Tab-separated table of N, CA, C and O in Angstrom:
chain	number	residue	atom	x	y	z
A	1	UNK	N	-63.038	-43.111	-55.307
A	1	UNK	CA	-63.487	-42.294	-56.009
A	1	UNK	C	-63.642	-41.261	-55.436
A	1	UNK	O	-64.433	-41.499	-54.701
A	2	UNK	N	-63.094	-40.042	-56.057
A	2	UNK	CA	-62.997	-38.979	-55.367
A	2	UNK	C	-64.445	-38.113	-55.251
A	2	UNK	O	-65.237	-38.243	-56.673
A	3	UNK	N	-65.313	-38.068	-54.682
A	3	UNK	CA	-66.884	-37.105	-54.581
A	3	UNK	C	-66.497	-36.055	-55.305
A	3	UNK	O	-65.786	-35.197	-54.350
A	4	UNK	N	-67.159	-35.227	-55.903
A	4	UNK	CA	-66.463	-34.015	-56.921
A	4	UNK	C	-67.567	-32.897	-55.790
A	4	UNK	O	-67.725	-32.007	-56.310
A	5	UNK	N	-68.803	-33.894	-55.774
A	5	UNK	CA	-69.644	-32.341	-54.430
A	5	UNK	C	-69.377	-32.623	-53.902
A	5	UNK	O	-69.304	-34.217	-52.806
A	6	UNK	N	-69.906	-31.362	-52.396
A	6	UNK	CA	-69.515	-31.106	-51.586
A	6	UNK	C	-70.873	-32.383	-50.835
A	6	UNK	O	-72.059	-32.092	-51.359
A	7	UNK	N	-70.880	-32.885	-49.817
A	7	UNK	CA	-71.692	-33.681	-49.067
A	7	UNK	C	-71.323	-32.612	-47.906
A	7	UNK	O	-70.612	-31.074	-47.035
A	8	UNK	N	-72.511	-32.311	-46.926
A	8	UNK	CA	-73.452	-32.432	-45.425
A	8	UNK	C	-73.027	-32.789	-44.173
A	8	UNK	O	-72.962	-34.077	-44.362
A	9	UNK	N	-71.652	-32.693	-43.305
A	9	UNK	CA	-70.654	-33.210	-42.616
A	9	UNK	C	-72.230	-32.963	-41.192
A	9	UNK	O	-72.651	-32.279	-41.333
A	10	UNK	N	-71.243	-33.502	-40.240
A	10	UNK	CA	-72.800	-33.784	-39.340
A	10	UNK	C	-72.852	-32.133	-38.232
A	10	UNK	O	-72.676	-32.214	-37.824
A	11	UNK	N	-71.629	-31.684	-38.550
A	11	UNK	CA	-71.281	-30.615	-38.010
A	11	UNK	C	-72.003	-29.328	-39.050
A	11	UNK	O	-71.692	-27.776	-38.553
A	12	UNK	N	-72.906	-29.441	-39.709
A	12	UNK	CA	-73.432	-28.755	-40.739
A	12	UNK	C	-71.890	-27.829	-42.339
A	12	UNK	O	-72.247	-27.299	-42.303
A	13	UNK	N	-71.273	-28.074	-41.769
A	13	UNK	CA	-70.510	-27.266	-43.208
A	13	UNK	C	-69.863	-28.780	-43.888
A	13	UNK	O	-69.812	-29.668	-44.084
A	14	UNK	N	-70.057	-27.634	-45.412
A	14	UNK	CA	-69.548	-28.803	-46.599
A	14	UNK	C	-68.678	-28.991	-46.483
A	14	UNK	O	-67.406	-28.756	-45.600
A	15	UNK	N	-68.519	-30.423	-47.210
A	15	UNK	CA	-67.486	-31.608	-46.356
A	15	UNK	C	-66.420	-31.980	-48.409
A	15	UNK	O	-67.714	-32.312	-49.650
A	16	UNK	N	-65.753	-31.602	-48.899
A	16	UNK	CA	-64.719	-31.279	-50.153
A	16	UNK	C	-63.711	-32.568	-49.602
A	16	UNK	O	-63.384	-32.726	-48.597
A	17	UNK	N	-63.544	-33.492	-50.085
A	17	UNK	CA	-62.911	-34.946	-50.406
A	17	UNK	C	-62.026	-35.254	-49.232
A	17	UNK	O	-61.414	-35.365	-48.306
A	18	UNK	N	-64.003	-35.704	-49.165
A	18	UNK	CA	-63.577	-36.631	-46.990
A	18	UNK	C	-62.968	-34.772	-45.313
A	18	UNK	O	-63.179	-35.057	-44.641
A	19	UNK	N	-62.623	-33.411	-45.697
A	19	UNK	CA	-62.201	-32.821	-45.384
A	19	UNK	C	-63.594	-31.771	-45.184
A	19	UNK	O	-63.534	-30.558	-45.868
A	20	UNK	N	-63.685	-31.384	-43.646
A	20	UNK	CA	-64.557	-30.789	-43.324
A	20	UNK	C	-64.077	-29.445	-43.096
A	20	UNK	O	-65.221	-27.861	-42.443
A	21	UNK	N	-62.986	-29.165	-43.280
A	21	UNK	CA	-62.269	-28.235	-42.391
A	21	UNK	C	-61.245	-27.526	-42.916
A	21	UNK	O	-59.748	-27.931	-42.993
A	22	UNK	N	-61.088	-27.909	-44.825
A	22	UNK	CA	-60.080	-27.666	-45.676
A	22	UNK	C	-59.420	-26.594	-45.315
A	22	UNK	O	-58.059	-26.183	-44.878
A	23	UNK	N	-60.486	-24.623	-44.922
A	23	UNK	CA	-59.567	-23.924	-44.353
A	23	UNK	C	-58.844	-23.757	-43.268
A	23	UNK	O	-57.553	-23.194	-43.044
A	24	UNK	N	-59.058	-24.269	-42.018
A	24	UNK	CA	-58.841	-24.999	-41.175
A	24	UNK	C	-57.812	-25.863	-41.393
A	24	UNK	O	-56.310	-25.269	-40.624
A	25	UNK	N	-58.020	-26.861	-41.288
A	25	UNK	CA	-56.599	-27.500	-42.246
A	25	UNK	C	-55.246	-26.999	-42.829
A	25	UNK	O	-53.846	-27.570	-42.932
A	26	UNK	N	-55.104	-26.032	-43.934
A	26	UNK	CA	-54.992	-25.777	-43.837
A	26	UNK	C	-53.816	-24.216	-43.651
A	26	UNK	O	-53.012	-23.460	-44.172
A	27	UNK	N	-54.655	-23.900	-42.308
A	27	UNK	CA	-54.259	-22.743	-42.277
A	27	UNK	C	-54.267	-21.587	-42.322
A	27	UNK	O	-53.675	-20.315	-42.362
A	28	UNK	N	-55.406	-21.126	-43.204
A	28	UNK	CA	-55.683	-19.669	-44.146
A	28	UNK	C	-56.473	-18.783	-43.304
A	28	UNK	O	-57.843	-19.421	-42.196
A	29	UNK	N	-56.209	-17.969	-43.023
A	29	UNK	CA	-56.515	-16.396	-42.004
A	29	UNK	C	-57.981	-16.377	-43.236
A	29	UNK	O	-58.531	-16.422	-43.895
A	30	UNK	N	-58.599	-16.338	-41.941
A	30	UNK	CA	-60.504	-15.156	-42.650
A	30	UNK	C	-59.773	-13.931	-42.607
A	30	UNK	O	-59.437	-13.485	-41.515
A	31	UNK	N	-60.690	-13.913	-43.431
A	31	UNK	CA	-60.791	-12.298	-44.245
A	31	UNK	C	-62.015	-11.750	-44.923
A	31	UNK	O	-62.370	-12.420	-46.058
A	32	UNK	N	-61.984	-10.004	-44.794
A	32	UNK	CA	-63.091	-9.151	-45.156
A	32	UNK	C	-62.153	-9.627	-46.662
A	32	UNK	O	-61.560	-9.019	-46.952
A	33	UNK	N	-63.729	-9.978	-47.807
A	33	UNK	CA	-63.487	-9.863	-49.254
A	33	UNK	C	-64.248	-8.000	-49.560
A	33	UNK	O	-65.224	-7.974	-49.351
A	34	UNK	N	-63.189	-7.188	-49.801
A	34	UNK	CA	-63.858	-6.187	-50.576
A	34	UNK	C	-64.895	-6.109	-52.199
A	34	UNK	O	-63.827	-6.009	-52.543
A	35	UNK	N	-65.573	-5.327	-52.430
A	35	UNK	CA	-65.486	-4.879	-53.586
A	35	UNK	C	-65.537	-3.603	-54.109
A	35	UNK	O	-66.738	-2.685	-53.296
A	36	UNK	N	-65.174	-2.743	-55.103
A	36	UNK	CA	-65.484	-1.224	-55.371
A	36	UNK	C	-66.730	-1.271	-55.616
A	36	UNK	O	-67.626	-1.670	-56.059
A	37	UNK	N	-67.366	0.304	-54.965
A	37	UNK	CA	-68.422	0.579	-55.150
A	37	UNK	C	-68.151	1.391	-56.385
A	37	UNK	O	-67.324	2.884	-55.840
A	38	UNK	N	-69.198	1.906	-57.128
A	38	UNK	CA	-69.191	3.375	-57.926
A	38	UNK	C	-69.899	3.331	-57.608
A	38	UNK	O	-71.118	3.976	-57.475
A	39	UNK	N	-69.662	4.985	-57.655
A	39	UNK	CA	-70.390	6.225	-56.763
A	39	UNK	C	-70.474	7.245	-57.837
A	39	UNK	O	-71.696	7.906	-57.818
A	40	UNK	N	-69.584	7.254	-59.154
A	40	UNK	CA	-69.863	8.314	-60.503
A	40	UNK	C	-69.522	7.709	-61.589
A	40	UNK	O	-68.332	7.091	-60.692
A	41	UNK	N	-70.600	7.939	-62.368
A	41	UNK	CA	-69.844	7.336	-64.214
A	41	UNK	C	-70.404	8.125	-65.182
A	41	UNK	O	-71.320	8.537	-64.489
A	42	UNK	N	-69.292	8.395	-65.869
A	42	UNK	CA	-69.687	9.204	-66.843
A	42	UNK	C	-70.270	10.290	-66.255
A	42	UNK	O	-71.601	11.073	-66.882
A	43	UNK	N	-69.688	11.229	-64.827
A	43	UNK	CA	-69.959	12.183	-64.382
A	43	UNK	C	-71.675	12.772	-64.005
A	43	UNK	O	-72.436	13.487	-63.092
A	44	UNK	N	-71.818	11.595	-63.793
A	44	UNK	CA	-74.015	10.890	-63.330
A	44	UNK	C	-73.525	10.758	-61.592
A	44	UNK	O	-72.737	9.563	-61.497
A	45	UNK	N	-73.798	11.443	-60.320
A	45	UNK	CA	-74.322	11.035	-59.395
A	45	UNK	C	-74.446	9.674	-59.442
A	45	UNK	O	-75.693	9.441	-59.289
A	46	UNK	N	-74.289	8.433	-58.718
A	46	UNK	CA	-74.957	7.414	-58.303
A	46	UNK	C	-75.495	7.619	-56.848
A	46	UNK	O	-75.136	6.621	-55.974
A	47	UNK	N	-76.512	8.304	-56.195
A	47	UNK	CA	-76.882	8.510	-54.921
A	47	UNK	C	-77.216	6.810	-54.846
A	47	UNK	O	-77.137	7.253	-53.267
A	48	UNK	N	-77.944	6.037	-55.440
A	48	UNK	CA	-77.600	4.901	-54.449
A	48	UNK	C	-76.862	3.982	-53.671
A	48	UNK	O	-76.880	3.424	-53.118
A	49	UNK	N	-76.237	3.727	-54.341
A	49	UNK	CA	-75.426	3.744	-53.737
A	49	UNK	C	-74.057	4.303	-52.839
A	49	UNK	O	-73.915	4.031	-52.345
A	50	UNK	N	-74.085	5.323	-53.217
A	50	UNK	CA	-73.688	5.913	-51.820
A	50	UNK	C	-74.521	6.458	-50.716
A	50	UNK	O	-73.864	5.729	-49.240
A	51	UNK	N	-75.959	6.572	-51.330
A	51	UNK	CA	-76.783	6.250	-49.523
A	51	UNK	C	-76.723	4.568	-49.274
A	51	UNK	O	-76.400	4.546	-48.098
A	52	UNK	N	-76.191	3.783	-49.980
A	52	UNK	CA	-75.713	2.175	-48.923
A	52	UNK	C	-74.720	1.774	-48.729
A	52	UNK	O	-74.120	1.450	-47.470
A	53	UNK	N	-73.553	2.925	-48.687
A	53	UNK	CA	-72.308	3.285	-48.137
A	53	UNK	C	-72.630	4.412	-46.593
A	53	UNK	O	-72.081	4.229	-46.003
A	54	UNK	N	-73.792	4.931	-46.826
A	54	UNK	CA	-74.350	5.443	-45.975
A	54	UNK	C	-73.421	7.133	-45.257
A	54	UNK	O	-73.188	6.977	-44.368
A	55	UNK	N	-73.250	7.241	-46.970
A	55	UNK	CA	-72.793	8.452	-47.828
A	55	UNK	C	-72.863	9.232	-47.855
A	55	UNK	O	-74.251	9.308	-48.918
A	56	UNK	N	-72.783	10.550	-48.140
A	56	UNK	CA	-73.692	11.210	-48.548
A	56	UNK	C	-72.785	12.006	-49.349
A	56	UNK	O	-71.759	12.167	-49.492
A	57	UNK	N	-73.863	12.848	-50.681
A	57	UNK	CA	-73.274	14.225	-51.341
A	57	UNK	C	-72.050	15.470	-50.794
A	57	UNK	O	-71.279	15.896	-51.369
A	58	UNK	N	-72.743	15.662	-49.397
A	58	UNK	CA	-72.027	16.368	-49.328
A	58	UNK	C	-70.338	16.044	-48.965
A	58	UNK	O	-68.940	16.671	-49.231
A	59	UNK	N	-70.325	14.621	-48.256
A	59	UNK	CA	-69.021	13.461	-47.886
A	59	UNK	C	-68.344	13.481	-49.232
A	59	UNK	O	-67.176	14.201	-49.188
A	60	UNK	N	-69.400	13.423	-50.548
A	60	UNK	CA	-68.392	12.823	-52.050
A	60	UNK	C	-67.731	14.210	-52.314
A	60	UNK	O	-66.623	14.274	-52.807
A	61	UNK	N	-68.578	15.529	-52.117
A	61	UNK	CA	-67.669	15.877	-52.621
A	61	UNK	C	-66.989	16.928	-52.083
A	61	UNK	O	-66.059	17.400	-52.668
A	62	UNK	N	-66.860	17.016	-50.721
A	62	UNK	CA	-64.875	17.170	-50.401
A	62	UNK	C	-64.126	16.520	-50.674
A	62	UNK	O	-63.233	17.006	-50.502
A	63	UNK	N	-64.745	15.251	-50.830
A	63	UNK	CA	-63.876	14.321	-51.395
A	63	UNK	C	-63.169	14.578	-52.600
A	63	UNK	O	-61.796	14.428	-52.339
A	64	UNK	N	-64.160	14.888	-53.294
A	64	UNK	CA	-63.367	15.571	-54.421
A	64	UNK	C	-62.811	17.292	-54.797
A	64	UNK	O	-61.822	17.235	-55.320
A	65	UNK	N	-63.358	17.395	-53.888
A	65	UNK	CA	-62.522	18.993	-52.840
A	65	UNK	C	-60.573	18.797	-53.238
A	65	UNK	O	-60.046	19.252	-53.476
A	66	UNK	N	-60.863	17.844	-52.542
A	66	UNK	CA	-59.184	17.630	-51.879
A	66	UNK	C	-59.084	16.929	-53.179
A	66	UNK	O	-57.581	17.220	-52.912
A	67	UNK	N	-59.245	17.037	-53.878
A	67	UNK	CA	-58.368	16.741	-54.718
A	67	UNK	C	-58.579	17.548	-56.037
A	67	UNK	O	-58.207	16.783	-57.337
A	68	UNK	N	-59.089	18.724	-55.958
A	68	UNK	CA	-58.445	19.301	-57.079
A	68	UNK	C	-59.974	19.063	-57.866
A	68	UNK	O	-60.385	20.370	-58.829
A	69	UNK	N	-61.367	18.804	-57.677
A	69	UNK	CA	-62.433	18.397	-58.763
A	69	UNK	C	-62.774	19.274	-57.735
A	69	UNK	O	-63.709	18.220	-56.460
A	70	UNK	N	-64.323	20.157	-58.585
A	70	UNK	CA	-65.145	20.419	-58.729
A	70	UNK	C	-66.614	20.362	-58.425
A	70	UNK	O	-67.435	20.628	-58.236
A	71	UNK	N	-66.575	19.280	-60.072
A	71	UNK	CA	-67.341	18.939	-59.790
A	71	UNK	C	-68.136	16.893	-59.936
A	71	UNK	O	-67.338	16.640	-61.171
A	72	UNK	N	-68.874	17.056	-59.794
A	72	UNK	CA	-69.181	15.026	-60.573
A	72	UNK	C	-68.617	14.914	-62.435
A	72	UNK	O	-68.233	14.042	-62.721
A	73	UNK	N	-69.455	16.412	-62.814
A	73	UNK	CA	-69.551	15.831	-64.386
A	73	UNK	C	-68.126	15.794	-64.327
A	73	UNK	O	-67.671	15.491	-65.868
A	74	UNK	N	-67.236	16.423	-63.806
A	74	UNK	CA	-65.875	16.710	-63.985
A	74	UNK	C	-65.200	15.636	-64.393
A	74	UNK	O	-63.687	14.892	-64.292
A	75	UNK	N	-66.113	14.270	-63.317
A	75	UNK	CA	-65.386	12.710	-63.591
A	75	UNK	C	-66.290	11.615	-64.511
A	75	UNK	O	-67.050	11.311	-64.446
A	76	UNK	N	-65.204	11.011	-65.214
A	76	UNK	CA	-65.196	9.869	-66.200
A	76	UNK	C	-65.477	8.511	-64.929
A	76	UNK	O	-66.788	7.762	-64.688
A	77	UNK	N	-64.922	8.350	-63.879
A	77	UNK	CA	-65.948	7.322	-63.005
A	77	UNK	C	-64.848	7.691	-60.486
A	77	UNK	O	-63.926	8.380	-61.616
A	78	UNK	N	-65.375	6.996	-60.441
A	78	UNK	CA	-65.563	7.162	-59.386
A	78	UNK	C	-65.946	5.990	-58.412
A	78	UNK	O	-66.575	5.581	-58.411
A	79	UNK	N	-64.480	5.593	-57.386
A	79	UNK	CA	-65.069	4.331	-56.759
A	79	UNK	C	-64.441	4.100	-55.195
A	79	UNK	O	-63.552	5.088	-55.115
A	80	UNK	N	-65.263	3.844	-54.676
A	80	UNK	CA	-64.790	4.442	-53.137
A	80	UNK	C	-64.518	2.474	-52.362
A	80	UNK	O	-65.518	1.232	-53.275
A	81	UNK	N	-63.514	2.459	-51.793
A	81	UNK	CA	-62.948	0.791	-51.932
A	81	UNK	C	-62.568	0.614	-50.498
A	81	UNK	O	-61.786	1.439	-49.970
A	82	UNK	N	-63.520	0.285	-49.263
A	82	UNK	CA	-63.208	-0.259	-47.718
A	82	UNK	C	-61.543	-0.453	-48.076
A	82	UNK	O	-60.892	-1.330	-48.345
A	83	UNK	N	-60.987	0.259	-47.268
A	83	UNK	CA	-59.078	0.175	-46.521
A	83	UNK	C	-58.527	0.808	-48.195
A	83	UNK	O	-57.776	1.398	-46.923
A	84	UNK	N	-59.260	1.255	-48.791
A	84	UNK	CA	-57.760	2.101	-50.088
A	84	UNK	C	-58.201	3.045	-50.108
A	84	UNK	O	-57.845	4.334	-50.230
A	85	UNK	N	-59.663	3.243	-50.094
A	85	UNK	CA	-60.016	4.869	-50.419
A	85	UNK	C	-61.450	5.303	-51.931
A	85	UNK	O	-61.540	4.402	-52.010
A	86	UNK	N	-61.179	6.115	-52.025
A	86	UNK	CA	-61.327	6.770	-53.363
A	86	UNK	C	-60.708	6.540	-54.107
A	86	UNK	O	-59.397	7.484	-54.090
A	87	UNK	N	-60.867	6.288	-55.637
A	87	UNK	CA	-60.036	6.431	-56.417
A	87	UNK	C	-61.708	7.323	-57.625
A	87	UNK	O	-62.020	7.115	-57.354
A	88	UNK	N	-60.622	8.195	-58.300
A	88	UNK	CA	-60.928	9.475	-59.069
A	88	UNK	C	-60.106	8.938	-60.119
A	88	UNK	O	-59.711	9.389	-60.255
A	89	UNK	N	-60.763	9.346	-61.380
A	89	UNK	CA	-60.484	9.628	-63.126
A	89	UNK	C	-61.339	10.008	-63.439
A	89	UNK	O	-62.556	10.303	-64.025
A	90	UNK	N	-60.738	12.023	-63.945
A	90	UNK	CA	-61.539	12.793	-64.905
A	90	UNK	C	-61.223	12.476	-66.185
A	90	UNK	O	-60.705	11.704	-66.461
A	91	UNK	N	-62.009	13.214	-66.206
A	91	UNK	CA	-61.934	13.410	-68.001
A	91	UNK	C	-60.585	14.349	-68.772
A	91	UNK	O	-60.864	14.341	-70.175
A	92	UNK	N	-59.813	14.647	-67.686
A	92	UNK	CA	-58.714	15.502	-68.000
A	92	UNK	C	-58.390	14.895	-69.596
A	92	UNK	O	-58.218	13.487	-69.667
A	93	UNK	N	-56.858	16.075	-70.033
A	93	UNK	CA	-56.263	15.249	-71.590
A	93	UNK	C	-55.802	13.979	-70.524
A	93	UNK	O	-54.820	14.401	-69.197
A	94	UNK	N	-54.742	13.729	-71.731
A	94	UNK	CA	-53.505	12.695	-70.718
A	94	UNK	C	-52.550	13.314	-69.853
A	94	UNK	O	-51.998	12.685	-69.372
A	95	UNK	N	-52.165	14.019	-70.628
A	95	UNK	CA	-50.672	14.724	-70.520
A	95	UNK	C	-51.268	15.615	-69.225
A	95	UNK	O	-50.413	15.588	-68.058
A	96	UNK	N	-52.960	15.227	-68.775
A	96	UNK	CA	-52.799	16.139	-67.238
A	96	UNK	C	-54.216	15.625	-66.285
A	96	UNK	O	-54.445	16.311	-65.597
A	97	UNK	N	-54.130	14.834	-67.202
A	97	UNK	CA	-55.322	12.859	-66.193
A	97	UNK	C	-55.015	12.847	-64.499
A	97	UNK	O	-53.251	13.179	-64.514
A	98	UNK	N	-56.111	13.086	-63.773
A	98	UNK	CA	-55.774	13.056	-62.759
A	98	UNK	C	-56.334	11.512	-61.874
A	98	UNK	O	-57.135	11.049	-62.510
A	99	UNK	N	-55.058	10.669	-62.116
A	99	UNK	CA	-55.601	8.781	-61.593
A	99	UNK	C	-55.399	9.000	-60.379
A	99	UNK	O	-54.065	9.167	-59.981
A	100	UNK	N	-55.729	9.132	-59.072
A	100	UNK	CA	-55.523	8.699	-57.777
A	100	UNK	C	-56.312	8.137	-56.929
A	100	UNK	O	-57.140	7.465	-56.771
A	101	UNK	N	-55.684	7.076	-56.395
A	101	UNK	CA	-55.988	6.253	-54.858
A	101	UNK	C	-55.303	6.090	-53.820
A	101	UNK	O	-53.903	7.037	-53.886
A	102	UNK	N	-56.248	5.853	-52.474
A	102	UNK	CA	-55.496	6.917	-51.598
A	102	UNK	C	-55.305	8.080	-51.467
A	102	UNK	O	-54.481	8.251	-50.144
A	103	UNK	N	-56.091	8.431	-51.682
A	103	UNK	CA	-55.497	10.148	-51.991
A	103	UNK	C	-56.019	10.232	-50.667
A	103	UNK	O	-55.174	11.395	-50.382
A	104	UNK	N	-57.022	10.220	-50.085
A	104	UNK	CA	-57.575	10.890	-49.129
A	104	UNK	C	-58.097	9.344	-47.638
A	104	UNK	O	-58.533	8.114	-48.663
A	105	UNK	N	-57.752	9.256	-46.523
A	105	UNK	CA	-57.770	7.853	-45.754
A	105	UNK	C	-58.997	7.494	-45.902
A	105	UNK	O	-60.034	8.421	-45.607
A	106	UNK	N	-59.417	6.331	-45.500
A	106	UNK	CA	-60.813	6.184	-45.890
A	106	UNK	C	-61.260	5.617	-44.348
A	106	UNK	O	-60.756	6.401	-42.605
A	107	UNK	N	-63.109	6.289	-43.849
A	107	UNK	CA	-63.108	6.325	-42.996
A	107	UNK	C	-64.413	5.574	-42.631
A	107	UNK	O	-65.026	4.673	-43.726
């Protein structure tokens, strides 16, 4: 019968179905996984999230200005994704709606 729960092998790695090195067995590359961080929601700046990224309000204002956005109040949602940069969705009408990703290089 197969063991459905992981057990700890002698090298302190979980063992699934008798293999302690499943990732290595399949030669899967290790790579970081990033989650988008919301910086503006419903026109409100999320200062804690910005600080957690190590960015300033001036940095965000400059990124918004590069996209032609004068104020965070004009933004429905803005998200930062490491490797992709800043995604911004404004409140403008659909025919003029601005939705851009990778318009500014990640820093």
